[in-house]
Short mmCIF file of C-alpha atoms and ligand atoms in Angstrom, two decimals:
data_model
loop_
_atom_site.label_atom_id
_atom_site.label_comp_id
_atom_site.label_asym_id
_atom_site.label_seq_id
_atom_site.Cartn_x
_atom_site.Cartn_y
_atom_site.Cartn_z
CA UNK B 1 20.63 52.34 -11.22
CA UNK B 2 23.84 52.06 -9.65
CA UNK B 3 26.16 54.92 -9.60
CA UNK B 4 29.48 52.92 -9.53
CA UNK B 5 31.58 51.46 -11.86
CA UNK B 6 34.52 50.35 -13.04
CA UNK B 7 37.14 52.09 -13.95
CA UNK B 8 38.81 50.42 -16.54
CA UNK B 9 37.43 47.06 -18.62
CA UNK B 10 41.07 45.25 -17.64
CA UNK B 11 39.84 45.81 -14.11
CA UNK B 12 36.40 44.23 -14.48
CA UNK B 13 38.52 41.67 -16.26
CA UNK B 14 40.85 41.09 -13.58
CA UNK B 15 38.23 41.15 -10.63
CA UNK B 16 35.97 38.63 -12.63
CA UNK B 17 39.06 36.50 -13.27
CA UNK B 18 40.12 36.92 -9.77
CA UNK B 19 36.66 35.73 -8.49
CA UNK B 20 36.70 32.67 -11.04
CA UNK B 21 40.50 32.45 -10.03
CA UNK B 22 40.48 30.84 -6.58
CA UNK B 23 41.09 27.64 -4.13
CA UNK B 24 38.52 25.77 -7.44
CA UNK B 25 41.47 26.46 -9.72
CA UNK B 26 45.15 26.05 -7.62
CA UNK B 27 44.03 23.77 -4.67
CA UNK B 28 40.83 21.81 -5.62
CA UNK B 29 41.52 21.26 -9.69
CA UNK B 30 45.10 19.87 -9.20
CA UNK B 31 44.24 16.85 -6.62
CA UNK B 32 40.79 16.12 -8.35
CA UNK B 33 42.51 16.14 -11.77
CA UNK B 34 45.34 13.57 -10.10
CA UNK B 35 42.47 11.40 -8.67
CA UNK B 36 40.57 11.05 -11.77
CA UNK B 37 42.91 10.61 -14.54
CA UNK B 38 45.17 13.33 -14.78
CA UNK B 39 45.43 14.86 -18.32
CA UNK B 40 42.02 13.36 -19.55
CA UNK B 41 40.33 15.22 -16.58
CA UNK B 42 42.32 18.28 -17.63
CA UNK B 43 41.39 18.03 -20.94
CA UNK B 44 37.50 17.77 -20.93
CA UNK B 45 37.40 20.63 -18.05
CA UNK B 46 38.86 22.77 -20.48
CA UNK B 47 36.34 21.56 -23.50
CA UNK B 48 33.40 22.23 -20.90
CA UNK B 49 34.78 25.58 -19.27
CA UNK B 50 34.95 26.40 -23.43
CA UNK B 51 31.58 25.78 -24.05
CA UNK B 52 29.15 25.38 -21.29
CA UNK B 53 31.00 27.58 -19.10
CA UNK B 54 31.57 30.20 -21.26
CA UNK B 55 28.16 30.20 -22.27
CA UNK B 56 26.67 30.39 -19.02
CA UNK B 57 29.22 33.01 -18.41
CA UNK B 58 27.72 35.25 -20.75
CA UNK B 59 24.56 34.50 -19.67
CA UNK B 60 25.28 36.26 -16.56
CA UNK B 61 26.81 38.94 -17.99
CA UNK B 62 23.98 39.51 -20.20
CA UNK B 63 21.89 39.70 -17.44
CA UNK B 64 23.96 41.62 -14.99
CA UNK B 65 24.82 44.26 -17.29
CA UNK B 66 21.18 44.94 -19.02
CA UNK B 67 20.00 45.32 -16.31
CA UNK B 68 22.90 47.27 -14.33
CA UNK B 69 21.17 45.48 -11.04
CA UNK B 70 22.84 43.07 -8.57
CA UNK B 71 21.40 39.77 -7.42
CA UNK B 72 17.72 40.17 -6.34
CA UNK B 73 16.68 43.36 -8.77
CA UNK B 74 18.10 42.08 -11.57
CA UNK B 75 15.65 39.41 -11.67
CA UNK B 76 12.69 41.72 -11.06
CA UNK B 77 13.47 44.02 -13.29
CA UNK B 78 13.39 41.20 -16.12
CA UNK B 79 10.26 39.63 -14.33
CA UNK B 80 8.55 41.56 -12.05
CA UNK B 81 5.68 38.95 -11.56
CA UNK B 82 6.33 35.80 -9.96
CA UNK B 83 8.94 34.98 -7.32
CA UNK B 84 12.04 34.92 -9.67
CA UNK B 85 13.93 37.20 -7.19
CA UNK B 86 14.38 33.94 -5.29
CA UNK B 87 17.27 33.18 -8.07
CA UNK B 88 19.64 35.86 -6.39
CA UNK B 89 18.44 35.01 -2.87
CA UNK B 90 19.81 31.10 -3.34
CA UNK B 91 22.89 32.75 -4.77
CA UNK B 92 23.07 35.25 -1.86
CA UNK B 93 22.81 31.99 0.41
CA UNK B 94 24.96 29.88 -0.95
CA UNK B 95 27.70 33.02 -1.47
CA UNK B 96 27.16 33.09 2.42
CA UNK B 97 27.85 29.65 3.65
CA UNK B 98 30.26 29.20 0.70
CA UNK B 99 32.61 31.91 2.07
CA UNK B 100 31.90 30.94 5.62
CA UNK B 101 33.91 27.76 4.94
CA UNK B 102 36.10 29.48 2.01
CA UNK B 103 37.45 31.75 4.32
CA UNK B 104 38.39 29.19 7.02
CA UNK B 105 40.90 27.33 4.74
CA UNK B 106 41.44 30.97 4.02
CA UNK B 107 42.67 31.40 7.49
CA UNK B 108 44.85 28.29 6.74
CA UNK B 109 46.67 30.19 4.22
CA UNK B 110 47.24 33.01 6.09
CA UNK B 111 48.55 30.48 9.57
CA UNK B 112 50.98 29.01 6.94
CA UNK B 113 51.92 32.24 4.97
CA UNK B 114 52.49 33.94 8.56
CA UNK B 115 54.95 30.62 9.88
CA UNK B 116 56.44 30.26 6.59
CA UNK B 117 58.58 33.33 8.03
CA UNK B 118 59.81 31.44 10.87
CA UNK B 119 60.55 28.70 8.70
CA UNK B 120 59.18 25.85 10.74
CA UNK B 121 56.76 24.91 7.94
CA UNK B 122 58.79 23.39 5.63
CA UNK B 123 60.92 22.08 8.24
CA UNK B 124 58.48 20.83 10.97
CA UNK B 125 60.59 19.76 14.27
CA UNK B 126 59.58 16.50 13.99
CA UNK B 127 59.92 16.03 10.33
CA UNK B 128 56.12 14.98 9.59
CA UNK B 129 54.16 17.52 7.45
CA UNK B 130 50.93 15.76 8.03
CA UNK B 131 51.13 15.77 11.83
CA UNK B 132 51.78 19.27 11.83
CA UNK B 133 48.84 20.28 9.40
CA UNK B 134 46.44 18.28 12.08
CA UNK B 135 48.35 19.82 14.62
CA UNK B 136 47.19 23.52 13.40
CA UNK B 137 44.12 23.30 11.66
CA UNK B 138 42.72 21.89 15.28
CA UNK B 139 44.02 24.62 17.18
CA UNK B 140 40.96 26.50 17.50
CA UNK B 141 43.01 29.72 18.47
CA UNK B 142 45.76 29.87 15.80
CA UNK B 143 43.16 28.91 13.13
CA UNK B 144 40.41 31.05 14.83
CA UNK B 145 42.39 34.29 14.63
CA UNK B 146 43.85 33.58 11.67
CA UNK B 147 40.03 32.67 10.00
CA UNK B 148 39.05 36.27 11.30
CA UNK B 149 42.45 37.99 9.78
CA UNK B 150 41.24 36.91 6.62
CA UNK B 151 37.76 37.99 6.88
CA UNK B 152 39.11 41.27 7.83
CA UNK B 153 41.09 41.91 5.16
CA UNK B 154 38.17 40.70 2.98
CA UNK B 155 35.81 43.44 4.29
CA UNK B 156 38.87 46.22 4.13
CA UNK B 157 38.99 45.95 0.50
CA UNK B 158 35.28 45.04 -0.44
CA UNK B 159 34.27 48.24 1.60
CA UNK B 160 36.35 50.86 -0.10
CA UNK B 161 34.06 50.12 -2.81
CA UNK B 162 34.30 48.91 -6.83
CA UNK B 163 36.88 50.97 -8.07
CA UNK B 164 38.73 52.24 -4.96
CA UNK B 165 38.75 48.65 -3.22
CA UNK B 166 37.76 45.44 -5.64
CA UNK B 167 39.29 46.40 -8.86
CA UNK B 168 42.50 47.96 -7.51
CA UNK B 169 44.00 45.11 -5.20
CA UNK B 170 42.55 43.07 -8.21
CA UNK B 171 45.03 45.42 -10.35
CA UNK B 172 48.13 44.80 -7.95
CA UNK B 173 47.17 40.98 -7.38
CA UNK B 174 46.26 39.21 -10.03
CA UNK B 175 49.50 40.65 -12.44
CA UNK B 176 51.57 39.40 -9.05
CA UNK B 177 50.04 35.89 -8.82
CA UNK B 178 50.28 35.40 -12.88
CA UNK B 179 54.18 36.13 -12.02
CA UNK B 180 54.44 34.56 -8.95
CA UNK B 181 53.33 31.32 -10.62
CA UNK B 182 55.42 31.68 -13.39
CA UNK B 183 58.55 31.91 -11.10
CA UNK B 184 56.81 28.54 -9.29
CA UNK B 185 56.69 26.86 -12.65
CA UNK B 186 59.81 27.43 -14.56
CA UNK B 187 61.36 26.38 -10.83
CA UNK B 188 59.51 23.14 -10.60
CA UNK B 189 60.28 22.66 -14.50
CA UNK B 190 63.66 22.84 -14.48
CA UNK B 191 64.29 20.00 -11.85
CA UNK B 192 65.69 16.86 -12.38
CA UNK B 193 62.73 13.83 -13.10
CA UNK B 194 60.48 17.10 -13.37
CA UNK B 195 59.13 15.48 -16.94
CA UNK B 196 57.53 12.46 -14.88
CA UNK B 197 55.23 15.02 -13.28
CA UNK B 198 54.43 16.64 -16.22
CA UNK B 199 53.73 13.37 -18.03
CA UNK B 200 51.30 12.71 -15.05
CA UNK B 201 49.33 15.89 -15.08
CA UNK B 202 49.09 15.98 -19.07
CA UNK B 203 49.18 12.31 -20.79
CA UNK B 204 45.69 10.66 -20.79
CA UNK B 205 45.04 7.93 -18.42
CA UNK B 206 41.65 5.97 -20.39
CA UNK B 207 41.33 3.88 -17.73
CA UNK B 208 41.07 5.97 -15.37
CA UNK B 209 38.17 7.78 -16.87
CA UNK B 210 34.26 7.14 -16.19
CA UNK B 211 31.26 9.02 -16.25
CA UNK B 212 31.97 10.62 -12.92
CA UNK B 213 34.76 12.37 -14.10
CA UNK B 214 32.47 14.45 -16.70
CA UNK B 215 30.51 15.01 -13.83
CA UNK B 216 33.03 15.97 -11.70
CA UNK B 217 35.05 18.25 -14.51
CA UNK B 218 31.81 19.89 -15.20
CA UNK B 219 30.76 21.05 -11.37
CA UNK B 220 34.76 21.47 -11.41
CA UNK B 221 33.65 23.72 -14.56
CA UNK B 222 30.85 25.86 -13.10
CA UNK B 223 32.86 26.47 -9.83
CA UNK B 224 35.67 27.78 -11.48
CA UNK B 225 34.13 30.38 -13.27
CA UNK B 226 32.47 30.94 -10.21
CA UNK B 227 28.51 30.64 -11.44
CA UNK B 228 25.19 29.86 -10.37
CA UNK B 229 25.21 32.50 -7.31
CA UNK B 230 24.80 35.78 -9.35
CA UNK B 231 28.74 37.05 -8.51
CA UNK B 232 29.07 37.32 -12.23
CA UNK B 233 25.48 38.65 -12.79
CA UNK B 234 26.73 41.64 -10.31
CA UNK B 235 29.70 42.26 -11.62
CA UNK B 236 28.91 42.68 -15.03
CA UNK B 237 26.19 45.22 -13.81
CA UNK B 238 29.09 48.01 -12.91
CA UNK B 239 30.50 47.49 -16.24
CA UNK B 240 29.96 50.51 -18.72
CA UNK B 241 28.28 49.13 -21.97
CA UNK B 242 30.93 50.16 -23.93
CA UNK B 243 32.76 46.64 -23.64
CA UNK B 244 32.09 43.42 -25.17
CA UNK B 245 30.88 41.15 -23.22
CA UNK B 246 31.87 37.97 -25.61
CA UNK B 247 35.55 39.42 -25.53
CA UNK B 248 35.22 40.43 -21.86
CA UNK B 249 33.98 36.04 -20.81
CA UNK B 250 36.83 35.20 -23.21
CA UNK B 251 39.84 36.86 -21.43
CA UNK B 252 38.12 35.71 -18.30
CA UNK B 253 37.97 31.76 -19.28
CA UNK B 254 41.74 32.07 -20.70
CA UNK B 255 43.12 33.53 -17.58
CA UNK B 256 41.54 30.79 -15.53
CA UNK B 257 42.40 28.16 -18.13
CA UNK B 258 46.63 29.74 -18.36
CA UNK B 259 46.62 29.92 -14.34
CA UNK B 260 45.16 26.18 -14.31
CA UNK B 261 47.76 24.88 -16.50
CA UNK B 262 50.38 27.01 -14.85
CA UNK B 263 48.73 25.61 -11.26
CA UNK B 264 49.32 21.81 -12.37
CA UNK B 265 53.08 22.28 -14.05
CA UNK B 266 54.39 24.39 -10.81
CA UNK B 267 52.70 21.42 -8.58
CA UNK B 268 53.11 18.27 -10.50
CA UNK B 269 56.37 18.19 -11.69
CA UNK B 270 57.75 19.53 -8.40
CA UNK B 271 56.25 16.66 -6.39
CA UNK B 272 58.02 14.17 -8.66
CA UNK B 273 61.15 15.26 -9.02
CA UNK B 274 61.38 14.61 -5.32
CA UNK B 275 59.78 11.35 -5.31
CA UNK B 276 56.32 12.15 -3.58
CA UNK B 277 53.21 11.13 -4.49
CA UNK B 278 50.24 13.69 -5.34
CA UNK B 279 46.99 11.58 -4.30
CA UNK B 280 47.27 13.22 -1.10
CA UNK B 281 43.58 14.66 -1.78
CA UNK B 282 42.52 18.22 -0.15
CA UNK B 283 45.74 18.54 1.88
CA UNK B 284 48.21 17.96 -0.98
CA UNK B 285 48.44 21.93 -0.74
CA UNK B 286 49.01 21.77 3.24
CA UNK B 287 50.99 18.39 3.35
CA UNK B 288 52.61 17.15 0.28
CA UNK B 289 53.58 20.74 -0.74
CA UNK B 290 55.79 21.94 2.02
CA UNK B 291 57.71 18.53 1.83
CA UNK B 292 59.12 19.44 -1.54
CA UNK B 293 59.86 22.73 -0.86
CA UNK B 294 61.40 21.21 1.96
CA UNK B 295 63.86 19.90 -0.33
CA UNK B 296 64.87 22.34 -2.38
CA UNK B 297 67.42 25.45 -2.36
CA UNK B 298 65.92 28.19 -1.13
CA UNK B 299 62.80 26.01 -0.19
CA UNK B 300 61.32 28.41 2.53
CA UNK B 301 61.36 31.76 0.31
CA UNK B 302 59.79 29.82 -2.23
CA UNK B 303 57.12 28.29 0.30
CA UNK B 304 56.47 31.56 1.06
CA UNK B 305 55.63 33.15 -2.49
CA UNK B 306 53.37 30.05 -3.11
CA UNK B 307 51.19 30.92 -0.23
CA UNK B 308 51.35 34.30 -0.73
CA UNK B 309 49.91 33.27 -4.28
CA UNK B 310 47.40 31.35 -2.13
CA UNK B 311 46.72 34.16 -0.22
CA UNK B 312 45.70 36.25 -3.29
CA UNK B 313 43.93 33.83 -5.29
CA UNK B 314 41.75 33.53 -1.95
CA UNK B 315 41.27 37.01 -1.64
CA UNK B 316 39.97 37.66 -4.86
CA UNK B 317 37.34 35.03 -4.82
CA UNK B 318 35.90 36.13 -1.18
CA UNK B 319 35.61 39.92 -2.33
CA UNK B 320 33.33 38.83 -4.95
CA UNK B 321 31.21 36.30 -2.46
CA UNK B 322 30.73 39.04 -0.15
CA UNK B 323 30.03 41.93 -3.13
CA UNK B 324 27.03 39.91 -4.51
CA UNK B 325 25.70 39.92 -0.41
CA UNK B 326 26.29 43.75 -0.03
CA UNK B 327 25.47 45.22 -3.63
CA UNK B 328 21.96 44.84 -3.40
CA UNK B 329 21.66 46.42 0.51
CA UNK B 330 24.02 49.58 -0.67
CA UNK B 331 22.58 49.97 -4.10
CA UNK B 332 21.96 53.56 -4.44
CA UNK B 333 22.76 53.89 -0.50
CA UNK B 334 26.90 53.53 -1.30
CA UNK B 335 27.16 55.61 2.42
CA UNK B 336 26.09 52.13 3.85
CA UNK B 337 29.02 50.32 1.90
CA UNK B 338 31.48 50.39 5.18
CA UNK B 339 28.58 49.79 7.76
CA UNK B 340 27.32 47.16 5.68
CA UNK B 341 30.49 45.42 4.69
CA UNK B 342 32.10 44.79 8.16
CA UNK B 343 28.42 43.46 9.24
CA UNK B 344 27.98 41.22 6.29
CA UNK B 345 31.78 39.56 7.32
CA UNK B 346 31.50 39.56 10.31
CA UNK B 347 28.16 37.28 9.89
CA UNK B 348 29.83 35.00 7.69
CA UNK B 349 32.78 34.51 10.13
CA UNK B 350 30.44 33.69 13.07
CA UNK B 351 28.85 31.46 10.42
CA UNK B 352 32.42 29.87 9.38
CA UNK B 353 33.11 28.59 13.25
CA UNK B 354 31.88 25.55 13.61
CA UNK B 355 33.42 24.65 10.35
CA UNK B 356 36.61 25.64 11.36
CA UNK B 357 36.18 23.61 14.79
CA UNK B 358 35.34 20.47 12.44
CA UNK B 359 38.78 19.75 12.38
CA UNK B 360 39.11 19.40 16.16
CA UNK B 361 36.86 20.57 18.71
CA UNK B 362 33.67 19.36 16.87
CA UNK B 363 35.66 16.84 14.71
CA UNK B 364 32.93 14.33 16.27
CA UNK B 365 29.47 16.28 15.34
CA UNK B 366 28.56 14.89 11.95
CA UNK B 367 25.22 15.77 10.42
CA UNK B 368 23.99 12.97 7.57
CA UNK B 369 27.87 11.67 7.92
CA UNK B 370 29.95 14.39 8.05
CA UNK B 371 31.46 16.98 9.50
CA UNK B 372 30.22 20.55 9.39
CA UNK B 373 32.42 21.89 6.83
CA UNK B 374 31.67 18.95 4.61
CA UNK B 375 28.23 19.50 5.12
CA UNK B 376 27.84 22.66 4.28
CA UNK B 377 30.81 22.15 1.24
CA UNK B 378 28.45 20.00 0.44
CA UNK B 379 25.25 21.82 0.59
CA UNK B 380 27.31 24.54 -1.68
CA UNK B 381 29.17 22.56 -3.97
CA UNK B 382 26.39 20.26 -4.63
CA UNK B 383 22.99 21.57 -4.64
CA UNK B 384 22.59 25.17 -4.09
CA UNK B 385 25.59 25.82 -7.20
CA UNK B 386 24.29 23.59 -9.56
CA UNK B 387 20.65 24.43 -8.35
CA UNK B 388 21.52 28.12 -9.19
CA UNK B 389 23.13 27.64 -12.54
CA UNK B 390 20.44 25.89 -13.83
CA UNK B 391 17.73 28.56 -12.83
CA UNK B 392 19.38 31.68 -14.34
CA UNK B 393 20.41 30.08 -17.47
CA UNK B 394 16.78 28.72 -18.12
CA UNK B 395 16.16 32.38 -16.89
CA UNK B 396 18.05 34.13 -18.76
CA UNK B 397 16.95 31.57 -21.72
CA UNK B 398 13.52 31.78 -21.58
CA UNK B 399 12.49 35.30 -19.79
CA UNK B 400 14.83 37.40 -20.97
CA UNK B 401 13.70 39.44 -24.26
CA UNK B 402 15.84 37.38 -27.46
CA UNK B 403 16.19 41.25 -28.89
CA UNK B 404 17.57 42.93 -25.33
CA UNK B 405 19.39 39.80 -25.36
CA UNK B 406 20.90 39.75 -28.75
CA UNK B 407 21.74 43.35 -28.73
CA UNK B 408 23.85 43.03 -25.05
CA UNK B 409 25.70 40.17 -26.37
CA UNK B 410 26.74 41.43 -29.65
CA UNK B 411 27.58 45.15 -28.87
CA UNK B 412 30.67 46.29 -29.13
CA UNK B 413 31.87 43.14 -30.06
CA UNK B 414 32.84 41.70 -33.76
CA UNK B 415 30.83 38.78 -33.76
CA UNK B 416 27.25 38.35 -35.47
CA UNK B 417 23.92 36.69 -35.25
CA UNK B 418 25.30 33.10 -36.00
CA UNK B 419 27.17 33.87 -32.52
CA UNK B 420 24.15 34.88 -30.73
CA UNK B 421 21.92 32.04 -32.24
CA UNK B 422 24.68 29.13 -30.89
CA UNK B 423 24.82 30.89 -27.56
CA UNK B 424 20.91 30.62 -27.59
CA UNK B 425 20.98 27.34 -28.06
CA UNK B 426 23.51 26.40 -25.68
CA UNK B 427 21.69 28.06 -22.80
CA UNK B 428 18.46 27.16 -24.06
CA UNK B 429 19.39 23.33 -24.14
CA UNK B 430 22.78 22.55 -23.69
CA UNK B 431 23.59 24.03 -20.17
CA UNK B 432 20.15 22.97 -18.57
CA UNK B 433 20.04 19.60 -19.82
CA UNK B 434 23.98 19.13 -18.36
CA UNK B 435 23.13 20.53 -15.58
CA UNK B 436 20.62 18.40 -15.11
CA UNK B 437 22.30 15.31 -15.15
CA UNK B 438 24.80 16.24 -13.05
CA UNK B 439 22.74 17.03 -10.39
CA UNK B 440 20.23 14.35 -10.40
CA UNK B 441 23.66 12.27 -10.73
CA UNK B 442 24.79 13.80 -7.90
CA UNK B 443 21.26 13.00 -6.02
CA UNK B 444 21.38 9.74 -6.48
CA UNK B 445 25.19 8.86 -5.64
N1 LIG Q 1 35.71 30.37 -8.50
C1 LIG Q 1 36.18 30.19 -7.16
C2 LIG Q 1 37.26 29.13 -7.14
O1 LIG Q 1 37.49 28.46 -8.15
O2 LIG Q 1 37.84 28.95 -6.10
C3 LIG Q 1 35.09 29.80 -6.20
C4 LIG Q 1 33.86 30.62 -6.28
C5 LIG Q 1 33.92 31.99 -6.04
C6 LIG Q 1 32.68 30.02 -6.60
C7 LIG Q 1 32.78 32.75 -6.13
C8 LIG Q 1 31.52 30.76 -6.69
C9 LIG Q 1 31.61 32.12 -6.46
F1 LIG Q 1 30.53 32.82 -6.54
#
């Protein structure tokens, strides 16, 4: 048993939505939803964050908080023959290397949010955005320190604890980002040719549309709400079980869906209005981004906010990714929290160097193709992820008791069995057999 908790359900709503809120939702989402259709894209990630998503969501929560165990004992307390442990210690894994790269475009953030004040961002000497993102991100020293500032303030929060540390800068930041974007949005709205942009990011393109972009909007889908490595599996195991966990996965999903929609009409509409074009790909935040506020009143300030927005929607995804690596070491040991916490991030930032030296010092060392931090993006994104999701939710399916099961789902909540029986059935069949295809899909490509 763990002796922490949350204080408040908003805050375990907030942290969970801060975790699911990260660079998936405002930096990845917008430039894959512009590459593969626009609106369409938009559309069926919402219909699968709805239903698979959410389902699989509450998988984990029905997990994490039955059991009130983080990654590795909450599997061994359901099944304490057989190896199913190994479930947490993928997600453990892949929560490692997935921060280790996280945290260096984290770092990115934090170069850009820190020059933003000198204003030479917007406005780079030489007038070419892209140069100037090569120029940095392959300055192993700017980037370097600025990699290890953000793993610091990572392990500063995340080692004051649940309450003290995750849930209250999830209090302050998530309200501040919500308004941040909101100023961002109703900015880029209200400029002249904004509409084009919008028309972009929300009319269908058919043609546009194949079977990869299912596949793509439903990884897009699972990394969003941040599952398949056991974050929300540990969260939902410091929640009291007073709160209902279908209301608790549906305020979740909304927030990421509203911060989504808010993500593409502060971005789209804003690149339009001044003429650029968004297939820029990953760097559209980096390159394309600065140019517009380049040209507009007040551009800098507003630069600013938007990273600081970055900053925070980063933040709140790496506490969780290094909370699911240091619950189960402290668990009933909290003293160890601090000692624990600064070793744990400090591992992952050794780990995160060569990826951050992929853009220049080791641009040349590829492994099967490509560079380290595609490599191990991949590795992540691609196997160990979808690998994970598929495990716990034929776990949770099949070795979970149905009455433990039924009874965490529906307490507390106002839904009945014809709730519980769909969910079954979803994770049962539905998730697995998606899953499925999109990674053997994946496999093949
Ligand atoms: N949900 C985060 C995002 O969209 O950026 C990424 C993420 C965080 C994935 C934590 C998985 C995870 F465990």
């Amino acid at each position: 048993m763990q002796k922490e908790n949350w204080g408040t359900r908003l805050g375990f709503i907030l942290a969970a939505a801060g975790s699911a809120i990260g660079l998936g939702t405002v930096w990845r989402l917008p430039y894959v939803a512009g590459e593969q259709g626009g609106g369409l894209f938009f559309f069926i990630f919402i219909a699968l964050l709805l239903t698979v998503g959410t389902s699989l969501l509450l998988a984990e929560f029905v997990l994490g908080r039955s059991t009130k165990e983080g990654a590795i004992e909450a599997y061994r307390k359901v099944a304490p023959k057989g190896q199913w442990h190994w479930i947490g210690i993928i997600g453990m894994i892949a929560a490692f290397l997935l921060l280790s790269f996280y945290s260096v475009v984290g770092g990115w953030i934090t170069t850009y949010f820190v020059r933003s004040f000198t204003g030479n961002v917007t406005s780079p000497p030489d007038g070419d955005h892209g140069a100037l993102f090569e120029s940095i991100t392959s300055n192993p020293w700017e980037v370097g320190l600025a990699h290890l500032a953000f793993m610091i303030m990572t392990i500063l929060v995340v080692q004051m604890g649940i309450k003290k540390g995750i849930e209250k800068a999830s209090l302050y930041m998530m309200p501040a980002l919500f308004i941040i974007f909101l100023i961002l949005m109703v900015r880029s709205l209200t400029l002249d040719g904004a509409w084009e942009g919008v028309v972009y990011f929300l009319q269908p393109d058919f043609s546009a549309v194949s079977s990869e972009t299912f596949l793509f909007a439903l990884g897009q889908a699972f990394f969003s709400l941040s599952l398949g490595v056991s974050v929300m599996v540990t969260y939902s195991s410091y929640l009291d079980n007073k709160a209902s966990l279908p209301g608790s996965a549906w305020s979740v999903v909304l927030l990421s869906v509203l911060i989504a929609f808010m993500a593409g009409l502060a971005i789209f509409p804003a690149i339009y209005a001044f003429g650029l074009q968004p297939d820029e790909g990953p760097s559209l935040i980096f390159v394309v981004i600065p140019a517009v506020f380049q040209q507009l009143a007040f551009g800098e300030a507003f630069f600013m906010i938007f990273m600081l927005l970055m900053l925070f929607a980063t933040l709140t995804s790496a506490f969780s990714l290094i909370e699911i690596i240091v619950t189960p070491f402290v668990r009933g040991k909290e003293h160890l929290r601090k000692r624990v916490t600064w070793a744990v991030g400090l591992l992952i930032f050794a780990m995160g160097i060569p990826s951050n030296l992929s853009f220049g010092l080791l641009a040349d060392f590829h492994i099967f193709g490509l560079t380290f931090f595609d490599a191990v993006d991949f590795l992540v994104s691609n196997i160990l992820l979808p690998l994970g999701a598929l495990l716990i939710s034929l776990f949770v399916a099949y070795k979970m008791k149905p009455s433990i099961m039924q009874e965490e789902l529906l307490r507390g909540s106002r839904f009945g069995k014809g709730f519980y029986f769909i969910w079954l059935i979803m994770i049962r069949v539905v998730v697995p057999l998606s899953i499925i295809v999109v990674f053997v899909s994946q496999l093949i490509q």
